[in-house]
């Protein structure tokens, strides 16, 4: 069994070179087989066909034949010049053949039996003359308007696809979308290998184009509807599921531009390459915080891309200047790029492509989108979420630090859930809100989550001053954190208390001083008293000494034979010694 | 107008039944209605595939009336005489 499956080669695929399509088809269109591209008018069928050929020539060296039933070679060439495809040059290089097939019923009369061998010969000749590997039949259904005999036509078309398969060319057939079926003439019956459906849908006056692979025989493929765009570089399909969560992460920390806010994160800022979301109700300084972040990024000398969906660059610069943030020098230096556009200008996918393109152009380290909630005006919530998922993934893969702001409506502000539901996609989520107290509103900022680092759990009041955003110190009152006027009252009260305490201390010190002085006076008194007693004692002692001296002297004289004076002699006796 | 030489081209691809039938039919009509004032050129696309593009040939066999203008094309084996004549805008000679 296993040897059998090994010997069977997987279905060979011809890469289209169209951005994103090869990812969705997991390698390209089935090689050597026909693929049907169907869609309504104006969804880019012909363009996809031409791009398939041109990319095949330029990137895979596979010459191609374009059989055009609707437009002439000149028309086609000029149509795709704006995309940078030079069909004329490719034709001159014998890499491309464009054969315009003109079918006009008014010129043609049918009588009797016929077949379409002429078409086969033309196509065969075109293929053989340049060794083509790829063929595009641009709207073969035009034949149905040129020939009345449907039975012949259908059998001939069936034969054509068989013949193309036998020739081994990878074929793309475009067809107009029909009512209730994929194509107007039921071509999907004949092309059974791969069918791609293009859709052009207008919702709320905004067009989005979507691509879906209806079937792909013998291969797995993405089954979703993928938005695609026609850009200046051709078609671009935006697969979301092909992006895997395998991006590199950085351990480096970048500052948010608000010193107090940095301190709320234990690591002192955000991880580089992470994505942060600031949500808040109207007027809670989301844009100001975003601008501070941008400014900080520029101060580090990094490129910053600022998408403003609400304000023009001039308005943004002026407004930020009023809060002490001068963005102009960085704009002039080319570090800061402000891209302002109305969300309704483009469909979501177009926005995404614009963002991709600008990121490719400026290679920024920081991207700011202010605000993402505005995009809801363009698409449905699911679509916006899908787009943001893709965008955030893209930014992460590129290692770009991203900051988004989102407006949450006042009514469900306490719900703390952004409408787009992107909160699960971002790494850091800051919430700014009005702290409405008695007769005033103050701004409070808190961190709802910060992946990979501990953070403060406090709601910090912050001020937008003429020197930028300043976080105030936390003041805890009896009922929790105190803000605004209460904060001021609290401050005054504390000041009064402190003054009183100071006075008390001073009073006590004076008391002490007084006591000391009393003590010292008492000590001096005692000392004086002591000294006089001492004096007296000394006097007495001295007299005693004298008397004893006199006495002993008298005794000695008696001992020498002289009659000693009487012991009861007057005390004045020693004086005449 | 009668003096004008009609230029007709018949595109075929090999000697298929349809091609042979068409050629036989065409020759018959021409001899009948345009005797002496027509040129018939038969092009085999199997031998000259590059010629198919010029006259916008898809179906085989195709009869192309180059002159007089405008160009007319008739596809099929030309078995329906009436339609061929209408298609080529040939009026039956000598309307009586």
mmCIF file of N, CA and C in Angstrom, chain A residues 317-398:
data_model
loop_
_atom_site.group_PDB
_atom_site.id
_atom_site.type_symbol
_atom_site.label_atom_id
_atom_site.label_comp_id
_atom_site.label_asym_id
_atom_site.label_seq_id
_atom_site.Cartn_x
_atom_site.Cartn_y
_atom_site.Cartn_z
ATOM 1 N N UNK A 317 -1.100 67.424 14.141
ATOM 2 C CA UNK A 317 0.118 68.097 14.602
ATOM 3 C C UNK A 317 -0.244 69.299 15.473
ATOM 4 N N UNK A 318 -1.244 70.066 14.998
ATOM 5 C CA UNK A 318 -1.642 71.249 15.761
ATOM 6 C C UNK A 318 -2.174 70.843 17.133
ATOM 7 N N UNK A 319 -3.034 69.852 17.138
ATOM 8 C CA UNK A 319 -3.641 69.445 18.407
ATOM 9 C C UNK A 319 -2.602 68.912 19.382
ATOM 10 N N UNK A 320 -1.647 68.194 18.845
ATOM 11 C CA UNK A 320 -0.640 67.624 19.735
ATOM 12 C C UNK A 320 0.315 68.695 20.245
ATOM 13 N N UNK A 321 0.488 69.742 19.417
ATOM 14 C CA UNK A 321 1.336 70.855 19.849
ATOM 15 C C UNK A 321 0.728 71.528 21.077
ATOM 16 N N UNK A 322 -0.599 71.552 21.138
ATOM 17 C CA UNK A 322 -1.267 72.221 22.255
ATOM 18 C C UNK A 322 -1.054 71.472 23.561
ATOM 19 N N UNK A 323 -0.659 70.219 23.466
ATOM 20 C CA UNK A 323 -0.373 69.505 24.715
ATOM 21 C C UNK A 323 1.133 69.248 24.831
ATOM 22 N N UNK A 324 1.890 70.096 24.147
ATOM 23 C CA UNK A 324 3.338 70.074 24.346
ATOM 24 C C UNK A 324 4.053 68.968 23.607
ATOM 25 N N UNK A 325 3.395 68.385 22.592
ATOM 26 C CA UNK A 325 4.090 67.359 21.823
ATOM 27 C C UNK A 325 4.298 67.869 20.405
ATOM 28 N N UNK A 326 5.519 68.138 20.080
ATOM 29 C CA UNK A 326 5.826 68.707 18.772
ATOM 30 C C UNK A 326 6.244 67.585 17.827
ATOM 31 N N UNK A 327 5.336 67.258 16.939
ATOM 32 C CA UNK A 327 5.611 66.154 16.010
ATOM 33 C C UNK A 327 6.330 66.640 14.759
ATOM 34 N N UNK A 328 6.292 67.966 14.528
ATOM 35 C CA UNK A 328 6.780 68.485 13.246
ATOM 36 C C UNK A 328 8.217 68.107 12.919
ATOM 37 N N UNK A 329 9.144 68.279 13.886
ATOM 38 C CA UNK A 329 10.537 67.965 13.503
ATOM 39 C C UNK A 329 10.711 66.539 13.007
ATOM 40 N N UNK A 330 9.928 65.608 13.572
ATOM 41 C CA UNK A 330 10.091 64.215 13.169
ATOM 42 C C UNK A 330 9.450 63.947 11.816
ATOM 43 N N UNK A 331 8.367 64.703 11.561
ATOM 44 C CA UNK A 331 7.759 64.591 10.230
ATOM 45 C C UNK A 331 8.764 65.099 9.198
ATOM 46 N N UNK A 332 9.405 66.224 9.537
ATOM 47 C CA UNK A 332 10.379 66.797 8.604
ATOM 48 C C UNK A 332 11.595 65.894 8.433
ATOM 49 N N UNK A 333 11.991 65.254 9.502
ATOM 50 C CA UNK A 333 13.140 64.341 9.418
ATOM 51 C C UNK A 333 12.815 63.063 8.665
ATOM 52 N N UNK A 334 11.510 62.839 8.470
ATOM 53 C CA UNK A 334 11.108 61.622 7.773
ATOM 54 C C UNK A 334 11.025 60.412 8.681
ATOM 55 N N UNK A 335 10.963 60.661 9.977
ATOM 56 C CA UNK A 335 10.818 59.537 10.907
ATOM 57 C C UNK A 335 9.354 59.202 11.148
ATOM 58 N N UNK A 336 8.542 60.239 11.112
ATOM 59 C CA UNK A 336 7.125 60.042 11.388
ATOM 60 C C UNK A 336 6.333 60.263 10.107
ATOM 61 N N UNK A 337 5.515 59.298 9.760
ATOM 62 C CA UNK A 337 4.667 59.419 8.580
ATOM 63 C C UNK A 337 3.224 59.355 9.043
ATOM 64 N N UNK A 338 2.513 60.399 8.770
ATOM 65 C CA UNK A 338 1.105 60.410 9.152
ATOM 66 C C UNK A 338 0.282 60.170 7.899
ATOM 67 N N UNK A 339 -0.459 59.082 7.889
ATOM 68 C CA UNK A 339 -1.330 58.742 6.766
ATOM 69 C C UNK A 339 -2.754 58.980 7.205
ATOM 70 N N UNK A 340 -3.348 60.012 6.668
ATOM 71 C CA UNK A 340 -4.713 60.297 7.081
ATOM 72 C C UNK A 340 -5.655 59.980 5.940
ATOM 73 N N UNK A 341 -6.693 59.232 6.240
ATOM 74 C CA UNK A 341 -7.716 58.984 5.237
ATOM 75 C C UNK A 341 -9.001 58.637 5.961
ATOM 76 N N UNK A 342 -10.089 58.869 5.267
ATOM 77 C CA UNK A 342 -11.381 58.477 5.824
ATOM 78 C C UNK A 342 -11.513 56.966 5.703
ATOM 79 N N UNK A 343 -12.042 56.311 6.693
ATOM 80 C CA UNK A 343 -12.194 54.859 6.588
ATOM 81 C C UNK A 343 -13.057 54.473 5.393
ATOM 82 N N UNK A 344 -14.036 55.326 5.084
ATOM 83 C CA UNK A 344 -14.953 54.991 4.001
ATOM 84 C C UNK A 344 -14.331 55.179 2.628
ATOM 85 N N UNK A 345 -13.111 55.693 2.602
ATOM 86 C CA UNK A 345 -12.456 55.907 1.308
ATOM 87 C C UNK A 345 -12.304 54.586 0.569
ATOM 88 N N UNK A 346 -11.985 53.553 1.302
ATOM 89 C CA UNK A 346 -11.702 52.269 0.683
ATOM 90 C C UNK A 346 -12.459 51.178 1.404
ATOM 91 N N UNK A 347 -12.480 50.046 0.768
ATOM 92 C CA UNK A 347 -12.949 48.863 1.468
ATOM 93 C C UNK A 347 -11.882 48.430 2.460
ATOM 94 N N UNK A 348 -12.267 47.541 3.329
ATOM 95 C CA UNK A 348 -11.335 47.081 4.362
ATOM 96 C C UNK A 348 -10.056 46.515 3.778
ATOM 97 N N UNK A 349 -10.221 45.715 2.726
ATOM 98 C CA UNK A 349 -9.061 45.052 2.156
ATOM 99 C C UNK A 349 -8.121 46.074 1.553
ATOM 100 N N UNK A 350 -8.739 47.105 0.978
ATOM 101 C CA UNK A 350 -7.900 48.149 0.389
ATOM 102 C C UNK A 350 -7.093 48.840 1.480
ATOM 103 N N UNK A 351 -7.744 49.062 2.611
ATOM 104 C CA UNK A 351 -7.013 49.649 3.736
ATOM 105 C C UNK A 351 -5.844 48.755 4.124
ATOM 106 N N UNK A 352 -6.151 47.487 4.187
ATOM 107 C CA UNK A 352 -5.122 46.529 4.604
ATOM 108 C C UNK A 352 -3.950 46.563 3.631
ATOM 109 N N UNK A 353 -4.287 46.622 2.355
ATOM 110 C CA UNK A 353 -3.218 46.646 1.359
ATOM 111 C C UNK A 353 -2.431 47.947 1.439
ATOM 112 N N UNK A 354 -3.152 49.043 1.656
ATOM 113 C CA UNK A 354 -2.459 50.323 1.808
ATOM 114 C C UNK A 354 -1.487 50.251 2.980
ATOM 115 N N UNK A 355 -1.961 49.684 4.066
ATOM 116 C CA UNK A 355 -1.109 49.565 5.254
ATOM 117 C C UNK A 355 0.093 48.682 4.932
ATOM 118 N N UNK A 356 -0.163 47.567 4.278
ATOM 119 C CA UNK A 356 0.927 46.669 3.892
ATOM 120 C C UNK A 356 1.947 47.400 3.033
ATOM 121 N N UNK A 357 1.415 48.135 2.081
ATOM 122 C CA UNK A 357 2.302 48.795 1.124
ATOM 123 C C UNK A 357 3.163 49.843 1.825
ATOM 124 N N UNK A 358 2.517 50.636 2.687
ATOM 125 C CA UNK A 358 3.269 51.681 3.380
ATOM 126 C C UNK A 358 4.284 51.074 4.340
ATOM 127 N N UNK A 359 3.916 49.965 4.936
ATOM 128 C CA UNK A 359 4.869 49.300 5.826
ATOM 129 C C UNK A 359 6.059 48.814 5.012
ATOM 130 N N UNK A 360 5.748 48.280 3.838
ATOM 131 C CA UNK A 360 6.840 47.853 2.968
ATOM 132 C C UNK A 360 7.710 49.011 2.533
ATOM 133 N N UNK A 361 7.090 50.154 2.369
ATOM 134 C CA UNK A 361 7.810 51.324 1.871
ATOM 135 C C UNK A 361 8.682 51.961 2.957
ATOM 136 N N UNK A 362 8.108 52.132 4.157
ATOM 137 C CA UNK A 362 8.834 52.875 5.193
ATOM 138 C C UNK A 362 9.559 51.970 6.174
ATOM 139 N N UNK A 363 9.219 50.713 6.214
ATOM 140 C CA UNK A 363 9.797 49.768 7.163
ATOM 141 C C UNK A 363 9.802 50.339 8.589
ATOM 142 N N UNK A 364 8.650 50.654 9.099
ATOM 143 C CA UNK A 364 8.610 51.271 10.432
ATOM 144 C C UNK A 364 8.801 50.236 11.539
ATOM 145 N N UNK A 365 9.266 50.735 12.691
ATOM 146 C CA UNK A 365 9.330 49.853 13.862
ATOM 147 C C UNK A 365 8.061 49.988 14.694
ATOM 148 N N UNK A 366 7.339 51.075 14.431
ATOM 149 C CA UNK A 366 6.123 51.323 15.188
ATOM 150 C C UNK A 366 5.002 51.699 14.228
ATOM 151 N N UNK A 367 3.855 51.095 14.449
ATOM 152 C CA UNK A 367 2.682 51.439 13.638
ATOM 153 C C UNK A 367 1.546 51.780 14.592
ATOM 154 N N UNK A 368 0.881 52.889 14.291
ATOM 155 C CA UNK A 368 -0.231 53.323 15.129
ATOM 156 C C UNK A 368 -1.462 53.474 14.249
ATOM 157 N N UNK A 369 -2.564 52.937 14.702
ATOM 158 C CA UNK A 369 -3.803 53.095 13.954
ATOM 159 C C UNK A 369 -4.831 53.729 14.882
ATOM 160 N N UNK A 370 -5.280 54.881 14.486
ATOM 161 C CA UNK A 370 -6.143 55.672 15.367
ATOM 162 C C UNK A 370 -7.370 56.122 14.601
ATOM 163 N N UNK A 371 -8.509 55.617 14.873
ATOM 164 C CA UNK A 371 -8.796 54.439 15.691
ATOM 165 C C UNK A 371 -9.259 53.295 14.803
ATOM 166 N N UNK A 372 -9.227 52.098 15.337
ATOM 167 C CA UNK A 372 -9.689 50.961 14.549
ATOM 168 C C UNK A 372 -11.205 50.875 14.576
ATOM 169 N N UNK A 373 -11.805 51.475 15.586
ATOM 170 C CA UNK A 373 -13.260 51.345 15.703
ATOM 171 C C UNK A 373 -13.968 52.021 14.529
ATOM 172 N N UNK A 374 -13.293 52.973 13.892
ATOM 173 C CA UNK A 374 -13.897 53.655 12.757
ATOM 174 C C UNK A 374 -14.088 52.744 11.564
ATOM 175 N N UNK A 375 -13.308 51.698 11.515
ATOM 176 C CA UNK A 375 -13.384 50.819 10.353
ATOM 177 C C UNK A 375 -14.700 50.063 10.296
ATOM 178 N N UNK A 376 -15.381 50.027 11.402
ATOM 179 C CA UNK A 376 -16.666 49.334 11.416
ATOM 180 C C UNK A 376 -17.631 49.990 10.443
ATOM 181 N N UNK A 377 -17.415 51.271 10.176
ATOM 182 C CA UNK A 377 -18.276 51.938 9.216
ATOM 183 C C UNK A 377 -18.094 51.383 7.819
ATOM 184 N N UNK A 378 -17.007 50.662 7.607
ATOM 185 C CA UNK A 378 -16.719 50.138 6.274
ATOM 186 C C UNK A 378 -17.200 48.703 6.121
ATOM 187 N N UNK A 379 -17.007 47.915 7.134
ATOM 188 C CA UNK A 379 -17.357 46.505 6.984
ATOM 189 C C UNK A 379 -18.113 46.026 8.201
ATOM 190 N N UNK A 380 -18.531 44.815 8.139
ATOM 191 C CA UNK A 380 -19.236 44.258 9.287
ATOM 192 C C UNK A 380 -18.213 43.898 10.359
ATOM 193 N N UNK A 381 -18.714 43.620 11.539
ATOM 194 C CA UNK A 381 -17.809 43.330 12.650
ATOM 195 C C UNK A 381 -16.913 42.145 12.343
ATOM 196 N N UNK A 382 -17.523 41.142 11.748
ATOM 197 C CA UNK A 382 -16.746 39.932 11.462
ATOM 198 C C UNK A 382 -15.617 40.259 10.493
ATOM 199 N N UNK A 383 -15.950 41.067 9.510
ATOM 200 C CA UNK A 383 -14.941 41.419 8.510
ATOM 201 C C UNK A 383 -13.823 42.243 9.133
ATOM 202 N N UNK A 384 -14.237 43.201 9.958
ATOM 203 C CA UNK A 384 -13.224 44.050 10.590
ATOM 204 C C UNK A 384 -12.314 43.203 11.468
ATOM 205 N N UNK A 385 -12.936 42.294 12.171
ATOM 206 C CA UNK A 385 -12.145 41.426 13.029
ATOM 207 C C UNK A 385 -11.168 40.594 12.197
ATOM 208 N N UNK A 386 -11.684 40.080 11.097
ATOM 209 C CA UNK A 386 -10.823 39.305 10.208
ATOM 210 C C UNK A 386 -9.661 40.125 9.688
ATOM 211 N N UNK A 387 -9.968 41.348 9.319
ATOM 212 C CA UNK A 387 -8.924 42.211 8.785
ATOM 213 C C UNK A 387 -7.888 42.534 9.853
ATOM 214 N N UNK A 388 -8.384 42.826 11.057
ATOM 215 C CA UNK A 388 -7.450 43.182 12.124
ATOM 216 C C UNK A 388 -6.598 41.983 12.521
ATOM 217 N N UNK A 389 -7.222 40.819 12.488
ATOM 218 C CA UNK A 389 -6.437 39.617 12.780
ATOM 219 C C UNK A 389 -5.275 39.519 11.809
ATOM 220 N N UNK A 390 -5.606 39.712 10.549
ATOM 221 C CA UNK A 390 -4.569 39.620 9.538
ATOM 222 C C UNK A 390 -3.507 40.695 9.735
ATOM 223 N N UNK A 391 -3.985 41.892 10.054
ATOM 224 C CA UNK A 391 -3.049 42.995 10.218
ATOM 225 C C UNK A 391 -2.133 42.758 11.410
ATOM 226 N N UNK A 392 -2.724 42.350 12.523
ATOM 227 C CA UNK A 392 -1.923 42.154 13.730
ATOM 228 C C UNK A 392 -0.923 41.029 13.500
ATOM 229 N N UNK A 393 -1.391 39.979 12.848
ATOM 230 C CA UNK A 393 -0.479 38.880 12.543
ATOM 231 C C UNK A 393 0.682 39.365 11.684
ATOM 232 N N UNK A 394 0.319 40.153 10.702
ATOM 233 C CA UNK A 394 1.348 40.663 9.784
ATOM 234 C C UNK A 394 2.379 41.500 10.543
ATOM 235 N N UNK A 395 1.874 42.371 11.411
ATOM 236 C CA UNK A 395 2.771 43.241 12.167
ATOM 237 C C UNK A 395 3.659 42.418 13.094
ATOM 238 N N UNK A 396 3.078 41.386 13.659
ATOM 239 C CA UNK A 396 3.862 40.547 14.580
ATOM 240 C C UNK A 396 4.957 39.810 13.840
ATOM 241 N N UNK A 397 4.574 39.306 12.674
ATOM 242 C CA UNK A 397 5.578 38.593 11.892
ATOM 243 C C UNK A 397 6.732 39.526 11.562
ATOM 244 N N UNK A 398 6.395 40.776 11.315
ATOM 245 C CA UNK A 398 7.422 41.756 10.971
ATOM 246 C C UNK A 398 8.132 42.304 12.212
#
